[in-house]
XYZ file of C-alpha atoms in Angstrom:
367
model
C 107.349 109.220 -38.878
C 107.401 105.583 -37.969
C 106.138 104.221 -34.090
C 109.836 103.783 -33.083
C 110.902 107.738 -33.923
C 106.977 108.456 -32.363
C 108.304 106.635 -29.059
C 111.582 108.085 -28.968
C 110.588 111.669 -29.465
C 108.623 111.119 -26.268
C 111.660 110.489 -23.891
C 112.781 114.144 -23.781
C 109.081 115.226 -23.309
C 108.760 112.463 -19.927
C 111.733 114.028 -18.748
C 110.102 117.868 -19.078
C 106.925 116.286 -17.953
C 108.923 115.334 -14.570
C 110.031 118.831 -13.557
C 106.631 120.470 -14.023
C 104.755 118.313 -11.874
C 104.756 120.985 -9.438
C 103.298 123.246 -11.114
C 100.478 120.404 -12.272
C 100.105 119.313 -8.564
C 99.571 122.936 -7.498
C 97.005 124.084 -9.757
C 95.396 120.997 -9.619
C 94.838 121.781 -5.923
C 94.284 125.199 -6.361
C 91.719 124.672 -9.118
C 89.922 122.029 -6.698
C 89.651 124.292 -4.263
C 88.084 127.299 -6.170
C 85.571 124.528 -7.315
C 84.776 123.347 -3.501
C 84.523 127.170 -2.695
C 82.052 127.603 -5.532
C 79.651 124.459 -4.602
C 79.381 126.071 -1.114
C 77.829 128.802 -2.537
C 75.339 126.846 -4.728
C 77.579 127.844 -7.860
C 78.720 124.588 -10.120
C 81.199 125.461 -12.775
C 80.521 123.722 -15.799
C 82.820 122.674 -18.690
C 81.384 125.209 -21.232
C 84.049 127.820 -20.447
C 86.657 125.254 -20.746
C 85.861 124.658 -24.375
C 85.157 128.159 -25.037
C 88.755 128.792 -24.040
C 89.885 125.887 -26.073
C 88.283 127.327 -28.751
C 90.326 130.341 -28.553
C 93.325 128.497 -28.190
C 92.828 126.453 -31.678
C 91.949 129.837 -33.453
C 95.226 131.476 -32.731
C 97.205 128.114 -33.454
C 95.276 128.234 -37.132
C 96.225 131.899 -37.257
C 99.666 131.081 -36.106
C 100.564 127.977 -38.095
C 98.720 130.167 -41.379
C 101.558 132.502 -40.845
C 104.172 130.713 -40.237
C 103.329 128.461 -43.265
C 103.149 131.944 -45.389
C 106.361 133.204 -44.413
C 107.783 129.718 -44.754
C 106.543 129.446 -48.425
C 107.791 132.543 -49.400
C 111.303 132.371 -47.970
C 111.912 128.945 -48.966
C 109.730 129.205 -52.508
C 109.408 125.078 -52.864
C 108.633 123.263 -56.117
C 105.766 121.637 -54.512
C 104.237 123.842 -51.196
C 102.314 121.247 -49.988
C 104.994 118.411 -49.459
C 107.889 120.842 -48.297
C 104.698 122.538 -45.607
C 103.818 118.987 -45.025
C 108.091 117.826 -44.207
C 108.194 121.117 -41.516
C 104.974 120.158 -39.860
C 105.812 116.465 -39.652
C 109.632 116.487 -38.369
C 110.348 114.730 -35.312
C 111.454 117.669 -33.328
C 108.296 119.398 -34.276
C 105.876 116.803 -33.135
C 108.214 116.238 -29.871
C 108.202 120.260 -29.004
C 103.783 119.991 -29.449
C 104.046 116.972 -27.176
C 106.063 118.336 -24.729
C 104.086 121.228 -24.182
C 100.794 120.104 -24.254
C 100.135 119.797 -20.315
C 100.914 123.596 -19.824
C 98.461 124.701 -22.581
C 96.084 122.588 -20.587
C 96.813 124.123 -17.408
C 96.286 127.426 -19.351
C 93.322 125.928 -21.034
C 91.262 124.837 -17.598
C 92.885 127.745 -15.729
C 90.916 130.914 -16.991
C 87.015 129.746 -16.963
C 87.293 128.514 -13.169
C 89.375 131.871 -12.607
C 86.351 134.110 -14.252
C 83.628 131.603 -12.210
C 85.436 132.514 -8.917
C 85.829 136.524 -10.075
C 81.978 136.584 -10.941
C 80.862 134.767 -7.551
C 82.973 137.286 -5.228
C 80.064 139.022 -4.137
C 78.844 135.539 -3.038
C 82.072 135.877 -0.197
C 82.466 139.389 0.479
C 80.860 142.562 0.059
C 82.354 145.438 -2.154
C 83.132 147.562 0.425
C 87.183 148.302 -0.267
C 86.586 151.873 -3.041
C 86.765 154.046 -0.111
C 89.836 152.849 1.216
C 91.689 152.785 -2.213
C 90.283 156.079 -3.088
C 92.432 157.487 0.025
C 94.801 155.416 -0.920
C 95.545 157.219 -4.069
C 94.839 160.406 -2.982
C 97.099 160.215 -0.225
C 99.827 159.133 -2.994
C 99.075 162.204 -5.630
C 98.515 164.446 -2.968
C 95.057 165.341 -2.822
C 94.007 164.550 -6.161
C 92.659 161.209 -8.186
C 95.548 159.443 -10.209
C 93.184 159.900 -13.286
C 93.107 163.764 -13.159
C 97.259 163.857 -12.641
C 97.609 161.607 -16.260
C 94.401 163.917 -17.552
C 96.861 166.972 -18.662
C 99.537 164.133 -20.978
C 97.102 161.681 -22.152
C 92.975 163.431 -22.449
C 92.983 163.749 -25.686
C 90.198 161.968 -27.397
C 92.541 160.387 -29.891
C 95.517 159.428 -27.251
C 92.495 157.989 -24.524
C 91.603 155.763 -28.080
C 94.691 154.555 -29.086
C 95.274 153.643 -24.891
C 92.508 152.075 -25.205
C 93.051 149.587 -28.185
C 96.543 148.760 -26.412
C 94.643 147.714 -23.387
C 92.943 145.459 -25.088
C 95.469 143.981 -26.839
C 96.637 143.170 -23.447
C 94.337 139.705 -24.372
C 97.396 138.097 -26.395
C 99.572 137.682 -23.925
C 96.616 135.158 -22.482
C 96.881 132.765 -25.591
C 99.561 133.606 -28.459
C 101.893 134.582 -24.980
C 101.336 131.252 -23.205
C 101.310 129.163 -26.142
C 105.229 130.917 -26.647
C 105.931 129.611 -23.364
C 104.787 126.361 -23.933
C 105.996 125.516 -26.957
C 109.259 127.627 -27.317
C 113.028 126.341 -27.309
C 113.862 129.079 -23.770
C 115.678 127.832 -20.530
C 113.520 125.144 -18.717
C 113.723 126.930 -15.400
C 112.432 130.234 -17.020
C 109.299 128.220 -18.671
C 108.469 126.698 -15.434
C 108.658 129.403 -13.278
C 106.258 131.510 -15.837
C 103.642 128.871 -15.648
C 104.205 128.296 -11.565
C 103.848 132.149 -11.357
C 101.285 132.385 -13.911
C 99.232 129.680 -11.880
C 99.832 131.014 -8.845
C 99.513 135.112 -9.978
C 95.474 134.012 -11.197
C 93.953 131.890 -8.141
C 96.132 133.893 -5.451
C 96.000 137.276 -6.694
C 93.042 137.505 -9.051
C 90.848 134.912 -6.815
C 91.775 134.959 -3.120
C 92.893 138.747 -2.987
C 90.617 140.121 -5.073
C 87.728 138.103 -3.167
C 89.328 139.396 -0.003
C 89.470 143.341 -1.077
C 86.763 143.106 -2.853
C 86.038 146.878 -5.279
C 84.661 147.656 -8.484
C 86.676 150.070 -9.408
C 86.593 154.076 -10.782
C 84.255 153.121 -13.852
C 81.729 150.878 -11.492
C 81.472 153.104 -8.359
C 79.125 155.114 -9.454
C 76.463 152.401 -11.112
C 77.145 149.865 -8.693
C 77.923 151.505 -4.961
C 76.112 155.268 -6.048
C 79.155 156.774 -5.170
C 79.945 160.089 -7.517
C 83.680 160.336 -6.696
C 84.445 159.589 -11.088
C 81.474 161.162 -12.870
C 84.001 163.426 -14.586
C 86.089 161.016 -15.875
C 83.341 158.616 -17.018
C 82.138 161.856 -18.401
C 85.292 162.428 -19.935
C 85.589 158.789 -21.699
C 81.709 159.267 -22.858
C 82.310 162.679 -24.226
C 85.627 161.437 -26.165
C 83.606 158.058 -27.407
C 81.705 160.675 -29.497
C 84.999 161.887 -31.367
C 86.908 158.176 -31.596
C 85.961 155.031 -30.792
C 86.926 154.607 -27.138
C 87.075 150.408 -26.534
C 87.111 150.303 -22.884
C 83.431 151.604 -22.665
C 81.966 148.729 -24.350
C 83.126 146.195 -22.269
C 83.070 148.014 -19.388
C 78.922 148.126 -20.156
C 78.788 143.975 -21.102
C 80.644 143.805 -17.585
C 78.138 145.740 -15.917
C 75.120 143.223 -17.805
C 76.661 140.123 -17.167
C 77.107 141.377 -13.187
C 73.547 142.247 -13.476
C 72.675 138.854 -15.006
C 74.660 137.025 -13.065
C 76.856 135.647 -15.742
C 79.803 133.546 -14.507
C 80.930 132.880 -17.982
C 84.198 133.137 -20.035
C 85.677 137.031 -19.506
C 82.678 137.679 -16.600
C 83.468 139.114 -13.308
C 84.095 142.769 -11.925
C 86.977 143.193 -9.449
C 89.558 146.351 -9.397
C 92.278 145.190 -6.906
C 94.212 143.997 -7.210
C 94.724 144.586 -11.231
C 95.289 141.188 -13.561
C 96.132 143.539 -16.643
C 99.226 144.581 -14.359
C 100.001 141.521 -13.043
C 100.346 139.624 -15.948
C 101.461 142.208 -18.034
C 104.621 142.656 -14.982
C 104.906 138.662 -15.583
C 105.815 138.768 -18.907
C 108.214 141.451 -18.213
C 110.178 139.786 -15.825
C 109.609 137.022 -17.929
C 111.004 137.751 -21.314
C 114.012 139.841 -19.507
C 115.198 136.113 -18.747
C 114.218 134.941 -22.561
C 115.761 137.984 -24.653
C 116.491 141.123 -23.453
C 114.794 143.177 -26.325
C 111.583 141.622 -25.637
C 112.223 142.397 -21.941
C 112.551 145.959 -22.666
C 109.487 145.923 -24.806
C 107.392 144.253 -22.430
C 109.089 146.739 -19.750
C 107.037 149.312 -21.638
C 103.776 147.536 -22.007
C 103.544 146.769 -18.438
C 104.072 150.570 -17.702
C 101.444 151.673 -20.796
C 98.896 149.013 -19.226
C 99.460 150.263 -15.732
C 98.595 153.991 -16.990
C 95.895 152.992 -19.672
C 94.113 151.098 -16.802
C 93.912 154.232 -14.441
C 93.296 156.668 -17.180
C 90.419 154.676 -18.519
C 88.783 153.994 -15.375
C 89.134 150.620 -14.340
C 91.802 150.635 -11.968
C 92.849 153.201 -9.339
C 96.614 153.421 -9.062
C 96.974 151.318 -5.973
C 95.565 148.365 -7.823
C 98.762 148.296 -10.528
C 101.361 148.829 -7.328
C 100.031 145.804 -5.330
C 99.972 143.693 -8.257
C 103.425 144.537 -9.163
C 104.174 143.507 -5.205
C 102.375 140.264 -5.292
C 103.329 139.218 -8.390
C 107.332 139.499 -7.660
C 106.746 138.016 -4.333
C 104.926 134.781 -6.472
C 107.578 134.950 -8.943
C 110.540 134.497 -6.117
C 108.174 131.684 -4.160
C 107.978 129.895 -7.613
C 111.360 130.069 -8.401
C 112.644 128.401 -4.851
C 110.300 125.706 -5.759
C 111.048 124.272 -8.758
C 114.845 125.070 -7.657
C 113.650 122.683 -4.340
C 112.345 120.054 -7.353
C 115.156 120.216 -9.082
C 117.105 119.329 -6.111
C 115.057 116.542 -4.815
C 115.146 115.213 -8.299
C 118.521 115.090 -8.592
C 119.044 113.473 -5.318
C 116.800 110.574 -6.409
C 119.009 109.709 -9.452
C 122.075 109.579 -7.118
C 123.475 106.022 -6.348
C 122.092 105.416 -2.412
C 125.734 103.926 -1.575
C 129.383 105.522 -3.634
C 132.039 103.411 -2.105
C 135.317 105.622 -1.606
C 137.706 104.816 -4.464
C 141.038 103.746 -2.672
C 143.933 104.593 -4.834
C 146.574 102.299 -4.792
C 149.959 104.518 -3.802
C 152.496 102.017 -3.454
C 155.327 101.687 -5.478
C 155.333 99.434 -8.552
C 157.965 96.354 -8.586
């Protein structure tokens, strides 16, 4: 590909450029903040976590382009692999579509370290002091009871708890293979922006202000962080079933509890219940991919429900947490979508001639 096809495969990504800078003003701001917060407190985020999360990023784009070269050789079955790989990788469109959607994965990129810095400092701004509340919460909603012990009777069985527990996890795609689909794929314009404005938005306002403002551990935490025995049974439980199957959740829940302890403000470090992230994103993408195809809305309709459940029944969350996430997160979603809609408009106001003369039309009668 020669400088002039380099140049001109640009254009369209200027043009996609122009109606995200909202969303690039915003977290810009946003991200300045949380880094002004965090100095106030003595706290200065580095740029390790940055390249940790970059990192990431460039393993699952090796996985991804890996596979996609795989199932591209074996379709197609070329004479020579190497050129015909070499021909997809290097068309025009394909190095447009990378440029195009390079400053979202860097939004994505910077986002998450400052995010997990702000989580891990909360106790710097407020005291845990919201578990009682959301215990009543919940109990008040199942009638008496903890949301854990209504699920207890379906899903506590060692192997169910196990297998809830590796789709929990899994929950961690949607952070890189999920954004870097939003980024990069051919979907409506709108939709793409108003995932990343919402995506933006759903981490500093509802992971970083709220949770810093109802500041709780959670069911797993109460009891070695605020000495409160309200979920001995159902860490028991957990424990008890980790000696049967492998139960995921319980590892990191103890490197959560050591990096707390250390202070650790790194990559993945922080310990906050509500309101819940696994939701909230997980109700993103839902809303999401109903807009992108409506399979994958359906499917992702049922992962946001499994995470909701798997994070109650294996301690992290109470209920509460899942239901105000859900709330918050639609509430970003409609604020996002009125401004890029507001962008859009302003846009296309600024390409309109200043002065349209009115056309007279000429209705008299020819000779």
């Amino acid at each position: 590909m020669n400088a002039t096809t380099a140049l001109t495969d640009t254009i369209p990504a200027r043009r996609r450029w122009l109606g995200e800078v909202p969303i690039l003003v915003i977290g810009a701001a946003l991200m300045g903040l949380c880094v002004a917060l965090l100095l106030t407190q003595g706290v200065a985020p580095g740029i390790g976590g940055v390249l940790a999360n970059a990192q990431i990023f460039a393993m699952f784009t090796i996985v991804l382009v890996c596979a996609d070269a795989g199932r591209e050789i074996y379709r197609s079955r070329p004479a020579s692999p190497l050129s015909h790989l070499k021909a997809r990788y290097t068309r025009s469109i394909v190095t447009a579509t990378v440029i195009a959607g390079l400053p979202m994965l860097s939004v994505a990129i910077i986002l998450l370290p400052y995010f997990s810095a702000m989580k891990a400092a909360i106790p710097l701004f407020n005291d845990y002091s919201w578990d009682a509340s959301f215990i009543a919460w919940d109990r008040a909603i199942f009638f008496g009871m903890d949301a854990w012990q209504v699920l207890q009777p379906v899903f506590g069985y060692p192997v169910v708890t196990a297998f809830l527990g590796l789709l929990y996890q899994l929950w961690f795609l949607l952070l890189y293979p999920g954004v870097m689909f939003f980024a990069f794929a051919r979907i409506d314009a709108r939709v793409r922006r108003q995932f990343f404005l919402t995506y933006v938005l759903s981490w500093t306002l509802v992971g970083g202000a709220m949770a810093t403002w109802l500041a709780s551990v959670g069911p797993c935490f109460v009891g070695p962080m605020l000495g409160n025995p309200a979920f001995d049974a159902q860490m028991a439980y957990l424990y008890a079933a980790n000696e049967q199957v492998p139960i995921m959740a319980l590892p990191v829940q103890e490197m959560l509890l050591e990096r707390f302890a250390t202070a650790d403000n790194g990559l993945g470090s922080g310990i906050t219940a509500m309101p819940s992230m696994h939701c909230a994103i997980a109700f993103l993408y839902w809303i999401a991919m109903r807009r992108v195809h409506s399979g994958w809305g359906a499917f992702f309709g049922v992962f946001f429900f499994v995470t909701w459940i798997s994070s109650v029944h294996l301690g992290y969350h109470y209920a509460v947490d899942g239901l105000v996430s859900l709330l918050a997160v639609a509430s970003i979603w409609a604020v996002s979508q009125r401004v890029i809609f507001a962008w859009d408009s302003w846009l296309e106001s600024r390409t309109q001639p200043a002065f349209q003369p009115t056309r007279r039309t000429n209705t008299a009668p020819a000779e």
